[in-house]
Coordinates of C-alpha atoms in Angstrom, one line a residue:
M186 CA 20.8 -10.4 -0.4
N187 CA 23.2 -10.0 -3.3
I188 CA 21.0 -9.6 -6.4
P189 CA 22.5 -7.9 -9.5
Q190 CA 21.3 -4.3 -9.9
A191 CA 19.5 -4.9 -13.2
S192 CA 17.6 -7.9 -11.8
A193 CA 16.7 -6.0 -8.6
D194 CA 15.4 -3.1 -10.6
R195 CA 13.2 -5.5 -12.7
F196 CA 11.9 -7.1 -9.5
C197 CA 11.0 -3.7 -8.1
G198 CA 9.2 -2.9 -11.3
M199 CA 7.3 -6.2 -11.1
L200 CA 6.4 -5.6 -7.5
E201 CA 5.0 -2.2 -8.4
I202 CA 2.8 -3.7 -11.0
L203 CA 1.7 -6.5 -8.7
R204 CA 0.9 -4.0 -5.9
W205 CA -1.6 -2.2 -8.2
V206 CA -3.1 -5.5 -9.6
L207 CA -3.8 -6.6 -6.0
V208 CA -5.2 -3.2 -5.1
G209 CA -7.4 -3.2 -8.2
A210 CA -8.6 -6.7 -7.3
G211 CA -9.3 -5.7 -3.7
I212 CA -11.3 -2.7 -4.8
W213 CA -13.2 -4.7 -7.3
L214 CA -14.0 -7.5 -4.8
G215 CA -15.0 -4.9 -2.2
Y216 CA -17.5 -3.2 -4.5
A217 CA -18.7 -6.5 -5.9
S218 CA -19.7 -7.5 -2.4
M219 CA -21.7 -4.4 -2.0
S220 CA -23.5 -4.5 -5.4
E221 CA -26.3 -6.7 -4.0
A222 CA -27.1 -4.4 -1.0
S223 CA -26.1 -1.0 0.2
S224 CA -26.4 -1.8 3.9
A225 CA -23.6 -1.3 6.4
S226 CA -23.2 -5.1 6.6
A227 CA -22.6 -5.3 2.8
A228 CA -20.0 -2.5 3.2
Q229 CA -18.4 -4.4 6.0
A230 CA -18.2 -7.5 3.9
G231 CA -16.8 -5.5 1.1
L232 CA -14.2 -3.9 3.3
H233 CA -13.3 -7.3 4.7
R234 CA -12.4 -8.5 1.2
M235 CA -10.5 -5.3 0.4
V236 CA -8.2 -5.3 3.5
P237 CA -6.0 -8.3 2.7
L238 CA -5.5 -7.3 -0.9
V239 CA -5.1 -3.5 -0.5
V240 CA -3.3 -3.4 2.8
G241 CA -1.5 -6.7 2.3
G242 CA -0.7 -5.8 -1.3
I243 CA 0.7 -2.4 -0.8
C244 CA 2.2 -2.7 2.7
G245 CA 3.3 -6.3 2.4
L246 CA 5.0 -6.0 -1.0
T247 CA 6.5 -2.6 -0.1
A248 CA 8.0 -4.3 3.0
L249 CA 9.5 -7.1 1.0
E250 CA 10.9 -4.6 -1.5
G251 CA 12.4 -2.5 1.3
L252 CA 13.9 -5.5 3.1
F253 CA 15.2 -7.5 0.2
L254 CA 15.6 -5.1 -2.6
G255 CA 16.3 -1.9 -0.6
A256 CA 19.1 -0.5 -2.8
A257 CA 17.0 -0.8 -5.9
A258 CA 13.9 0.6 -4.2
A259 CA 15.9 3.5 -3.0
R260 CA 17.3 4.2 -6.5
R261 CA 13.7 4.1 -7.9
T262 CA 12.5 6.7 -5.4
G263 CA 15.6 8.9 -5.6
Y264 CA 16.4 8.3 -1.9
V265 CA 19.5 6.8 -0.3
R266 CA 19.2 3.4 1.4
S267 CA 19.2 3.8 5.1
E268 CA 18.2 2.1 8.3
Y269 CA 15.1 4.2 8.3
Q270 CA 14.1 2.4 5.1
V271 CA 14.5 -0.9 6.9
Q272 CA 12.5 0.4 9.9
S273 CA 9.7 1.5 7.5
A274 CA 9.7 -1.8 5.8
M275 CA 9.3 -3.6 9.1
N276 CA 6.4 -1.3 10.0
N277 CA 4.8 -2.1 6.7
L278 CA 5.4 -5.8 7.3
A279 CA 3.8 -5.6 10.7
L280 CA 0.7 -3.9 9.2
A281 CA 0.4 -6.4 6.4
G282 CA 0.8 -9.3 8.7
V283 CA -1.8 -8.1 11.1
A284 CA -4.2 -7.3 8.2
L285 CA -3.8 -10.9 7.0
A286 CA -4.3 -12.2 10.6
A287 CA -7.5 -10.1 11.0
F288 CA -8.8 -11.4 7.7
F289 CA -8.2 -15.1 8.3
A290 CA -9.2 -14.9 12.0
D291 CA -12.3 -12.7 11.1
W292 CA -11.6 -10.2 13.8
G293 CA -14.6 -8.2 12.6
P294 CA -15.5 -4.9 11.0
G295 CA -13.8 -2.7 13.7
A296 CA -10.4 -4.3 12.9
D297 CA -10.9 -4.0 9.1
V298 CA -11.8 -0.3 9.5
A299 CA -8.8 0.3 11.8
L300 CA -6.4 -1.5 9.6
M301 CA -7.5 0.2 6.4
S302 CA -7.5 3.6 8.1
V303 CA -4.0 3.2 9.4
A304 CA -2.8 2.0 6.0
L305 CA -4.5 5.0 4.2
A306 CA -3.1 7.5 6.8
F307 CA 0.4 6.1 6.3
L308 CA 0.1 6.3 2.5
I309 CA -1.2 9.8 2.6
L310 CA 1.7 10.9 4.9
S311 CA 4.2 9.0 2.8
S312 CA 2.8 10.7 -0.4
L313 CA 3.3 14.1 1.2
N314 CA 6.9 13.1 2.0
H315 CA 7.4 12.1 -1.7
F316 CA 5.9 15.4 -2.9
R317 CA 8.0 17.4 -0.4
G318 CA 11.1 15.6 -1.7
W319 CA 10.0 16.4 -5.3
L320 CA 9.6 20.1 -4.4
G321 CA 13.2 20.0 -3.0
S322 CA 16.1 18.3 -4.7
N323 CA 14.6 14.8 -5.4
R324 CA 12.8 15.2 -8.8
S325 CA 11.9 11.5 -9.0
L326 CA 8.8 10.8 -10.9
R327 CA 7.4 9.0 -7.8
G328 CA 7.3 12.4 -6.1
L329 CA 4.4 13.2 -8.3
T330 CA 2.9 9.8 -9.1
R331 CA 2.7 8.6 -5.5
P332 CA 0.5 11.4 -4.3
A333 CA -1.8 11.2 -7.4
L334 CA -2.2 7.4 -7.0
T335 CA -2.8 7.7 -3.3
C336 CA -5.5 10.2 -4.0
L337 CA -7.2 7.8 -6.4
L338 CA -6.9 5.0 -3.8
V339 CA -8.5 7.1 -1.1
I340 CA -11.3 8.1 -3.4
A341 CA -11.9 4.5 -4.3
V342 CA -11.8 3.1 -0.8
L343 CA -13.3 5.9 1.3
P344 CA -17.0 5.3 0.4
V345 CA -16.7 1.6 1.5
L346 CA -14.7 2.5 4.5
L347 CA -17.1 5.2 5.8
K348 CA -20.1 3.0 5.2
A349 CA -18.5 0.0 7.0
F350 CA -18.0 1.8 10.3
P351 CA -19.4 -0.5 13.0

């Protein structure tokens, strides 16, 4: 896709904002579902509402960014565009697609727990990679913000995730 650099950079910025809006909405919906009861079934219902917005929002939008705005995304992170970026985008797309399928087909709490766990594990490892890069030669701001935001995400999601285990 041949998008002018300034437009691609703006699109990446908008996707970043949209990612966190979707995550915030997912966390809010998840906790709102649990406000009436603190049972495991309430947590499972909350997690079920979180998964498409959190996993779909982060992984799905990151996939689209990597596939269609890869050069701009690489610039924003201080990395170089590569085939590994495309491969990572496809992995994110697969995770987001399966998360949406699990939501709409109502595969159950086990699927929701597994999908959220995989997404969080990937985000933690990705954050460590960003931080490692920041410690080296890539002093991109994302090297610090990505781990901090991932920690906040884990802190927000973990209570629901742990309570939702089937």
